[in-house]
JSON list of C-alpha atoms in Angstrom, two decimals:
[
{"chain": "L", "resi": 1, "resn": "MET", "atom": "CA", "xyz": [73.16, 57.70, 66.97]},
{"chain": "L", "resi": 2, "resn": "GLN", "atom": "CA", "xyz": [72.25, 61.84, 68.07]},
{"chain": "L", "resi": 3, "resn": "PRO", "atom": "CA", "xyz": [69.83, 63.61, 65.63]},
{"chain": "L", "resi": 4, "resn": "THR", "atom": "CA", "xyz": [70.32, 67.17, 64.10]},
{"chain": "L", "resi": 5, "resn": "ILE", "atom": "CA", "xyz": [67.92, 69.71, 65.08]},
{"chain": "L", "resi": 6, "resn": "ILE", "atom": "CA", "xyz": [66.38, 71.23, 62.15]},
{"chain": "L", "resi": 7, "resn": "LYS", "atom": "CA", "xyz": [63.22, 73.94, 61.41]},
{"chain": "L", "resi": 8, "resn": "LYS", "atom": "CA", "xyz": [61.48, 73.03, 58.14]},
{"chain": "L", "resi": 9, "resn": "GLU", "atom": "CA", "xyz": [59.41, 75.34, 55.92]},
{"chain": "L", "resi": 10, "resn": "ALA", "atom": "CA", "xyz": [55.92, 73.37, 55.03]},
{"chain": "L", "resi": 11, "resn": "PHE", "atom": "CA", "xyz": [55.93, 71.89, 51.94]},
{"chain": "L", "resi": 12, "resn": "GLN", "atom": "CA", "xyz": [53.66, 69.29, 49.58]},
{"chain": "L", "resi": 13, "resn": "ALA", "atom": "CA", "xyz": [54.23, 65.78, 48.21]},
{"chain": "L", "resi": 14, "resn": "ILE", "atom": "CA", "xyz": [52.01, 63.59, 45.80]},
{"chain": "L", "resi": 15, "resn": "GLY", "atom": "CA", "xyz": [52.30, 59.88, 46.20]},
{"chain": "L", "resi": 16, "resn": "ILE", "atom": "CA", "xyz": [50.86, 56.32, 46.75]},
{"chain": "L", "resi": 17, "resn": "SER", "atom": "CA", "xyz": [49.92, 54.96, 50.27]},
{"chain": "L", "resi": 18, "resn": "ILE", "atom": "CA", "xyz": [48.76, 52.36, 52.43]},
{"chain": "L", "resi": 19, "resn": "THR", "atom": "CA", "xyz": [47.63, 52.30, 55.76]},
{"chain": "L", "resi": 20, "resn": "THR", "atom": "CA", "xyz": [49.76, 50.21, 58.66]},
{"chain": "L", "resi": 21, "resn": "ASN", "atom": "CA", "xyz": [51.11, 49.18, 61.21]},
{"chain": "L", "resi": 22, "resn": "ASN", "atom": "CA", "xyz": [54.72, 48.39, 63.00]},
{"chain": "L", "resi": 23, "resn": "GLU", "atom": "CA", "xyz": [53.24, 45.32, 63.84]},
{"chain": "L", "resi": 24, "resn": "LEU", "atom": "CA", "xyz": [52.21, 43.66, 61.05]},
{"chain": "L", "resi": 25, "resn": "GLU", "atom": "CA", "xyz": [55.54, 45.26, 58.86]},
{"chain": "L", "resi": 26, "resn": "MET", "atom": "CA", "xyz": [57.61, 43.78, 61.96]},
{"chain": "L", "resi": 27, "resn": "SER", "atom": "CA", "xyz": [55.99, 40.27, 59.98]},
{"chain": "L", "resi": 28, "resn": "SER", "atom": "CA", "xyz": [55.81, 38.41, 56.86]},
{"chain": "L", "resi": 29, "resn": "ALA", "atom": "CA", "xyz": [52.73, 40.36, 56.08]},
{"chain": "L", "resi": 30, "resn": "GLY", "atom": "CA", "xyz": [54.30, 44.07, 55.78]},
{"chain": "L", "resi": 31, "resn": "LYS", "atom": "CA", "xyz": [52.66, 46.04, 53.31]},
{"chain": "L", "resi": 32, "resn": "ILE", "atom": "CA", "xyz": [55.49, 48.48, 52.93]},
{"chain": "L", "resi": 33, "resn": "PRO", "atom": "CA", "xyz": [57.22, 46.41, 50.81]},
{"chain": "L", "resi": 34, "resn": "HIS", "atom": "CA", "xyz": [54.62, 45.40, 48.25]},
{"chain": "L", "resi": 35, "resn": "LEU", "atom": "CA", "xyz": [54.41, 49.42, 48.03]},
{"chain": "L", "resi": 36, "resn": "TRP", "atom": "CA", "xyz": [57.84, 49.95, 46.98]},
{"chain": "L", "resi": 37, "resn": "ASN", "atom": "CA", "xyz": [58.23, 47.14, 44.35]},
{"chain": "L", "resi": 38, "resn": "GLN", "atom": "CA", "xyz": [54.47, 48.96, 43.44]},
{"chain": "L", "resi": 39, "resn": "TYR", "atom": "CA", "xyz": [56.10, 52.48, 42.75]},
{"chain": "L", "resi": 40, "resn": "PHE", "atom": "CA", "xyz": [58.85, 51.21, 40.87]},
{"chain": "L", "resi": 41, "resn": "GLN", "atom": "CA", "xyz": [57.08, 48.37, 38.55]},
{"chain": "L", "resi": 42, "resn": "GLU", "atom": "CA", "xyz": [54.43, 51.08, 37.69]},
{"chain": "L", "resi": 43, "resn": "GLN", "atom": "CA", "xyz": [57.83, 53.98, 37.79]},
{"chain": "L", "resi": 44, "resn": "ILE", "atom": "CA", "xyz": [55.15, 56.59, 39.86]},
{"chain": "L", "resi": 45, "resn": "THR", "atom": "CA", "xyz": [57.73, 58.71, 40.10]},
{"chain": "L", "resi": 46, "resn": "ASN", "atom": "CA", "xyz": [56.50, 59.77, 36.54]},
{"chain": "L", "resi": 47, "resn": "GLN", "atom": "CA", "xyz": [53.16, 59.78, 37.30]},
{"chain": "L", "resi": 48, "resn": "ILE", "atom": "CA", "xyz": [53.61, 62.53, 39.26]},
{"chain": "L", "resi": 49, "resn": "PRO", "atom": "CA", "xyz": [53.11, 66.28, 38.37]},
{"chain": "L", "resi": 50, "resn": "ASN", "atom": "CA", "xyz": [54.78, 69.06, 39.45]},
{"chain": "L", "resi": 51, "resn": "LYS", "atom": "CA", "xyz": [58.18, 67.46, 41.03]},
{"chain": "L", "resi": 52, "resn": "THR", "atom": "CA", "xyz": [60.68, 69.76, 42.31]},
{"chain": "L", "resi": 53, "resn": "THR", "atom": "CA", "xyz": [63.39, 67.95, 42.28]},
{"chain": "L", "resi": 54, "resn": "GLN", "atom": "CA", "xyz": [64.40, 64.15, 39.91]},
{"chain": "L", "resi": 55, "resn": "THR", "atom": "CA", "xyz": [66.55, 63.29, 43.19]},
{"chain": "L", "resi": 56, "resn": "GLU", "atom": "CA", "xyz": [64.37, 63.12, 46.59]},
{"chain": "L", "resi": 57, "resn": "THR", "atom": "CA", "xyz": [61.65, 60.65, 47.03]},
{"chain": "L", "resi": 58, "resn": "LEU", "atom": "CA", "xyz": [59.98, 60.94, 50.37]},
{"chain": "L", "resi": 59, "resn": "ALA", "atom": "CA", "xyz": [58.41, 57.89, 52.69]},
{"chain": "L", "resi": 60, "resn": "LEU", "atom": "CA", "xyz": [56.10, 59.54, 54.28]},
{"chain": "L", "resi": 61, "resn": "TYR", "atom": "CA", "xyz": [54.21, 58.67, 57.65]},
{"chain": "L", "resi": 62, "resn": "SER", "atom": "CA", "xyz": [51.21, 60.81, 59.04]},
{"chain": "L", "resi": 63, "resn": "ASN", "atom": "CA", "xyz": [47.67, 60.39, 60.16]},
{"chain": "L", "resi": 64, "resn": "TYR", "atom": "CA", "xyz": [49.25, 58.22, 63.02]},
{"chain": "L", "resi": 65, "resn": "GLU", "atom": "CA", "xyz": [46.06, 56.95, 65.10]},
{"chain": "L", "resi": 66, "resn": "SER", "atom": "CA", "xyz": [48.36, 57.34, 68.41]},
{"chain": "L", "resi": 67, "resn": "ASP", "atom": "CA", "xyz": [52.07, 56.21, 69.24]},
{"chain": "L", "resi": 68, "resn": "GLU", "atom": "CA", "xyz": [54.42, 54.36, 67.14]},
{"chain": "L", "resi": 69, "resn": "THR", "atom": "CA", "xyz": [51.66, 50.97, 68.61]},
{"chain": "L", "resi": 70, "resn": "GLY", "atom": "CA", "xyz": [48.88, 52.58, 66.08]},
{"chain": "L", "resi": 71, "resn": "ARG", "atom": "CA", "xyz": [48.02, 52.48, 62.42]},
{"chain": "L", "resi": 72, "resn": "TYR", "atom": "CA", "xyz": [49.98, 55.10, 60.11]},
{"chain": "L", "resi": 73, "resn": "THR", "atom": "CA", "xyz": [49.58, 56.06, 56.61]},
{"chain": "L", "resi": 74, "resn": "TYR", "atom": "CA", "xyz": [52.71, 54.99, 54.80]},
{"chain": "L", "resi": 75, "resn": "THR", "atom": "CA", "xyz": [53.22, 57.21, 51.81]},
{"chain": "L", "resi": 76, "resn": "ILE", "atom": "CA", "xyz": [55.87, 56.29, 49.22]},
{"chain": "L", "resi": 77, "resn": "GLY", "atom": "CA", "xyz": [56.26, 59.46, 46.44]},
{"chain": "L", "resi": 78, "resn": "VAL", "atom": "CA", "xyz": [57.87, 62.98, 45.86]},
{"chain": "L", "resi": 79, "resn": "PRO", "atom": "CA", "xyz": [58.07, 67.17, 46.81]},
{"chain": "L", "resi": 80, "resn": "VAL", "atom": "CA", "xyz": [55.86, 69.08, 44.62]},
{"chain": "L", "resi": 81, "resn": "SER", "atom": "CA", "xyz": [54.77, 72.54, 43.57]},
{"chain": "L", "resi": 82, "resn": "THR", "atom": "CA", "xyz": [51.54, 72.26, 44.28]},
{"chain": "L", "resi": 83, "resn": "VAL", "atom": "CA", "xyz": [48.76, 68.86, 44.52]},
{"chain": "L", "resi": 84, "resn": "ILE", "atom": "CA", "xyz": [46.70, 70.72, 41.66]},
{"chain": "L", "resi": 85, "resn": "ASP", "atom": "CA", "xyz": [46.50, 67.76, 39.36]},
{"chain": "L", "resi": 86, "resn": "THR", "atom": "CA", "xyz": [47.15, 65.09, 41.71]},
{"chain": "L", "resi": 87, "resn": "PRO", "atom": "CA", "xyz": [46.45, 61.44, 39.62]},
{"chain": "L", "resi": 88, "resn": "GLU", "atom": "CA", "xyz": [43.55, 59.88, 40.67]},
{"chain": "L", "resi": 89, "resn": "ASN", "atom": "CA", "xyz": [45.67, 56.84, 42.02]},
{"chain": "L", "resi": 90, "resn": "MET", "atom": "CA", "xyz": [47.31, 58.51, 44.38]},
{"chain": "L", "resi": 91, "resn": "THR", "atom": "CA", "xyz": [46.98, 60.39, 47.89]},
{"chain": "L", "resi": 92, "resn": "SER", "atom": "CA", "xyz": [48.28, 64.02, 47.94]},
{"chain": "L", "resi": 93, "resn": "PHE", "atom": "CA", "xyz": [48.99, 66.23, 51.27]},
{"chain": "L", "resi": 94, "resn": "THR", "atom": "CA", "xyz": [50.25, 69.17, 53.39]},
{"chain": "L", "resi": 95, "resn": "ILE", "atom": "CA", "xyz": [53.01, 68.35, 55.28]},
{"chain": "L", "resi": 96, "resn": "PRO", "atom": "CA", "xyz": [53.25, 71.39, 58.01]},
{"chain": "L", "resi": 97, "resn": "ALA", "atom": "CA", "xyz": [56.21, 73.45, 58.95]},
{"chain": "L", "resi": 98, "resn": "ALA", "atom": "CA", "xyz": [57.82, 72.38, 62.08]},
{"chain": "L", "resi": 99, "resn": "THR", "atom": "CA", "xyz": [60.64, 71.54, 64.22]},
{"chain": "L", "resi": 100, "resn": "TYR", "atom": "CA", "xyz": [62.29, 67.83, 63.30]},
{"chain": "L", "resi": 101, "resn": "ALA", "atom": "CA", "xyz": [65.01, 65.60, 64.35]},
{"chain": "L", "resi": 102, "resn": "VAL", "atom": "CA", "xyz": [67.37, 64.65, 61.88]},
{"chain": "L", "resi": 103, "resn": "PHE", "atom": "CA", "xyz": [68.69, 61.05, 62.02]},
{"chain": "L", "resi": 104, "resn": "THR", "atom": "CA", "xyz": [70.80, 60.42, 59.58]},
{"chain": "L", "resi": 105, "resn": "THR", "atom": "CA", "xyz": [71.79, 56.61, 59.00]},
{"chain": "L", "resi": 106, "resn": "ARG", "atom": "CA", "xyz": [75.13, 54.42, 58.66]},
{"chain": "L", "resi": 107, "resn": "LYS", "atom": "CA", "xyz": [76.23, 53.48, 55.05]},
{"chain": "L", "resi": 108, "resn": "GLY", "atom": "CA", "xyz": [75.15, 50.20, 54.26]},
{"chain": "L", "resi": 109, "resn": "PRO", "atom": "CA", "xyz": [72.69, 48.48, 52.46]},
{"chain": "L", "resi": 110, "resn": "LEU", "atom": "CA", "xyz": [68.78, 50.08, 53.36]},
{"chain": "L", "resi": 111, "resn": "SER", "atom": "CA", "xyz": [67.87, 46.71, 54.37]},
{"chain": "L", "resi": 112, "resn": "GLU", "atom": "CA", "xyz": [68.67, 47.22, 56.84]},
{"chain": "L", "resi": 113, "resn": "ILE", "atom": "CA", "xyz": [70.28, 51.18, 57.87]},
{"chain": "L", "resi": 114, "resn": "ILE", "atom": "CA", "xyz": [66.50, 51.91, 57.94]},
{"chain": "L", "resi": 115, "resn": "ALA", "atom": "CA", "xyz": [65.94, 49.05, 60.25]},
{"chain": "L", "resi": 116, "resn": "GLU", "atom": "CA", "xyz": [68.59, 50.29, 62.38]},
{"chain": "L", "resi": 117, "resn": "ALA", "atom": "CA", "xyz": [67.42, 53.63, 62.55]},
{"chain": "L", "resi": 118, "resn": "TRP", "atom": "CA", "xyz": [64.47, 53.15, 63.70]},
{"chain": "L", "resi": 119, "resn": "GLN", "atom": "CA", "xyz": [65.22, 50.78, 66.56]},
{"chain": "L", "resi": 120, "resn": "ASP", "atom": "CA", "xyz": [67.70, 54.37, 67.40]},
{"chain": "L", "resi": 121, "resn": "ILE", "atom": "CA", "xyz": [64.17, 56.34, 66.80]},
{"chain": "L", "resi": 122, "resn": "TRP", "atom": "CA", "xyz": [61.87, 54.07, 68.80]},
{"chain": "L", "resi": 123, "resn": "ASN", "atom": "CA", "xyz": [64.87, 54.22, 72.19]},
{"chain": "L", "resi": 124, "resn": "TRP", "atom": "CA", "xyz": [65.90, 57.83, 71.16]},
{"chain": "L", "resi": 125, "resn": "SER", "atom": "CA", "xyz": [61.85, 58.61, 71.95]},
{"chain": "L", "resi": 126, "resn": "LYS", "atom": "CA", "xyz": [61.21, 56.96, 75.37]},
{"chain": "L", "resi": 127, "resn": "GLU", "atom": "CA", "xyz": [63.40, 60.38, 76.95]},
{"chain": "L", "resi": 128, "resn": "ASN", "atom": "CA", "xyz": [61.40, 62.86, 74.05]},
{"chain": "L", "resi": 129, "resn": "LYS", "atom": "CA", "xyz": [58.42, 64.32, 72.70]},
{"chain": "L", "resi": 130, "resn": "ARG", "atom": "CA", "xyz": [57.67, 62.94, 69.26]},
{"chain": "L", "resi": 131, "resn": "THR", "atom": "CA", "xyz": [54.11, 64.97, 67.84]},
{"chain": "L", "resi": 132, "resn": "PHE", "atom": "CA", "xyz": [53.22, 62.16, 65.78]},
{"chain": "L", "resi": 133, "resn": "THR", "atom": "CA", "xyz": [52.00, 64.25, 62.91]},
{"chain": "L", "resi": 134, "resn": "THR", "atom": "CA", "xyz": [54.10, 63.57, 59.62]},
{"chain": "L", "resi": 135, "resn": "ASP", "atom": "CA", "xyz": [57.63, 61.80, 60.08]},
{"chain": "L", "resi": 136, "resn": "PHE", "atom": "CA", "xyz": [59.79, 60.93, 56.41]},
{"chain": "L", "resi": 137, "resn": "GLU", "atom": "CA", "xyz": [62.37, 59.26, 55.73]},
{"chain": "L", "resi": 138, "resn": "LEU", "atom": "CA", "xyz": [64.77, 61.57, 52.53]},
{"chain": "L", "resi": 139, "resn": "TYR", "atom": "CA", "xyz": [66.01, 59.43, 50.33]},
{"chain": "L", "resi": 140, "resn": "ASP", "atom": "CA", "xyz": [68.37, 61.25, 47.87]},
{"chain": "L", "resi": 141, "resn": "GLU", "atom": "CA", "xyz": [71.77, 60.92, 45.68]},
{"chain": "L", "resi": 142, "resn": "ARG", "atom": "CA", "xyz": [73.11, 58.84, 48.25]},
{"chain": "L", "resi": 143, "resn": "ALA", "atom": "CA", "xyz": [71.08, 56.45, 48.24]},
{"chain": "L", "resi": 144, "resn": "PHE", "atom": "CA", "xyz": [70.94, 55.62, 44.60]},
{"chain": "L", "resi": 145, "resn": "ASP", "atom": "CA", "xyz": [72.66, 52.54, 45.51]},
{"chain": "L", "resi": 146, "resn": "PRO", "atom": "CA", "xyz": [70.45, 49.84, 47.82]},
{"chain": "L", "resi": 147, "resn": "ASN", "atom": "CA", "xyz": [73.78, 48.10, 48.85]},
{"chain": "L", "resi": 148, "resn": "ASP", "atom": "CA", "xyz": [75.35, 50.91, 50.33]},
{"chain": "L", "resi": 149, "resn": "ALA", "atom": "CA", "xyz": [73.00, 54.11, 50.99]},
{"chain": "L", "resi": 150, "resn": "GLN", "atom": "CA", "xyz": [72.72, 56.18, 53.63]},
{"chain": "L", "resi": 151, "resn": "VAL", "atom": "CA", "xyz": [69.15, 58.58, 54.44]},
{"chain": "L", "resi": 152, "resn": "ASP", "atom": "CA", "xyz": [67.74, 61.10, 56.54]},
{"chain": "L", "resi": 153, "resn": "ILE", "atom": "CA", "xyz": [65.35, 60.31, 58.54]},
{"chain": "L", "resi": 154, "resn": "TYR", "atom": "CA", "xyz": [62.97, 63.55, 59.45]},
{"chain": "L", "resi": 155, "resn": "ILE", "atom": "CA", "xyz": [60.94, 63.36, 63.19]},
{"chain": "L", "resi": 156, "resn": "ALA", "atom": "CA", "xyz": [57.96, 65.76, 63.80]},
{"chain": "L", "resi": 157, "resn": "LEU", "atom": "CA", "xyz": [58.86, 67.10, 67.68]},
{"chain": "L", "resi": 158, "resn": "ALA", "atom": "CA", "xyz": [56.70, 68.21, 69.71]}
]
């Protein structure tokens, strides 16, 4: 899977967050599936003010402790025009302007395509410099059907 290289301006997002690491997420004790369940069950997107889109959800990886082996913050949310009025139970932040390698998954079940794409990204990372600042998965109208979805994954480059 070869990425497309793009520059993206800074933007803001609001969502719900956890702190985790990849070792935990590859076990049955992973926290990310529970966060997605909470996001949908509590209809978090409907509680976020100042949304800039109705069709995009982001899964953001930020506050990296080190590299893919360390702890990081995982946030599910949406892009917003301002972080003013962030609800108390949510996290807000600014994603800095950056150059990204954008990986587009194949179409398929979300549970398969995301894991596959990250394996490709980790292999690709052995020869390419990541910044480990903020990376994100973009879920748009192509991901509405979780059994036949396609997602873009943005990896910040050094």
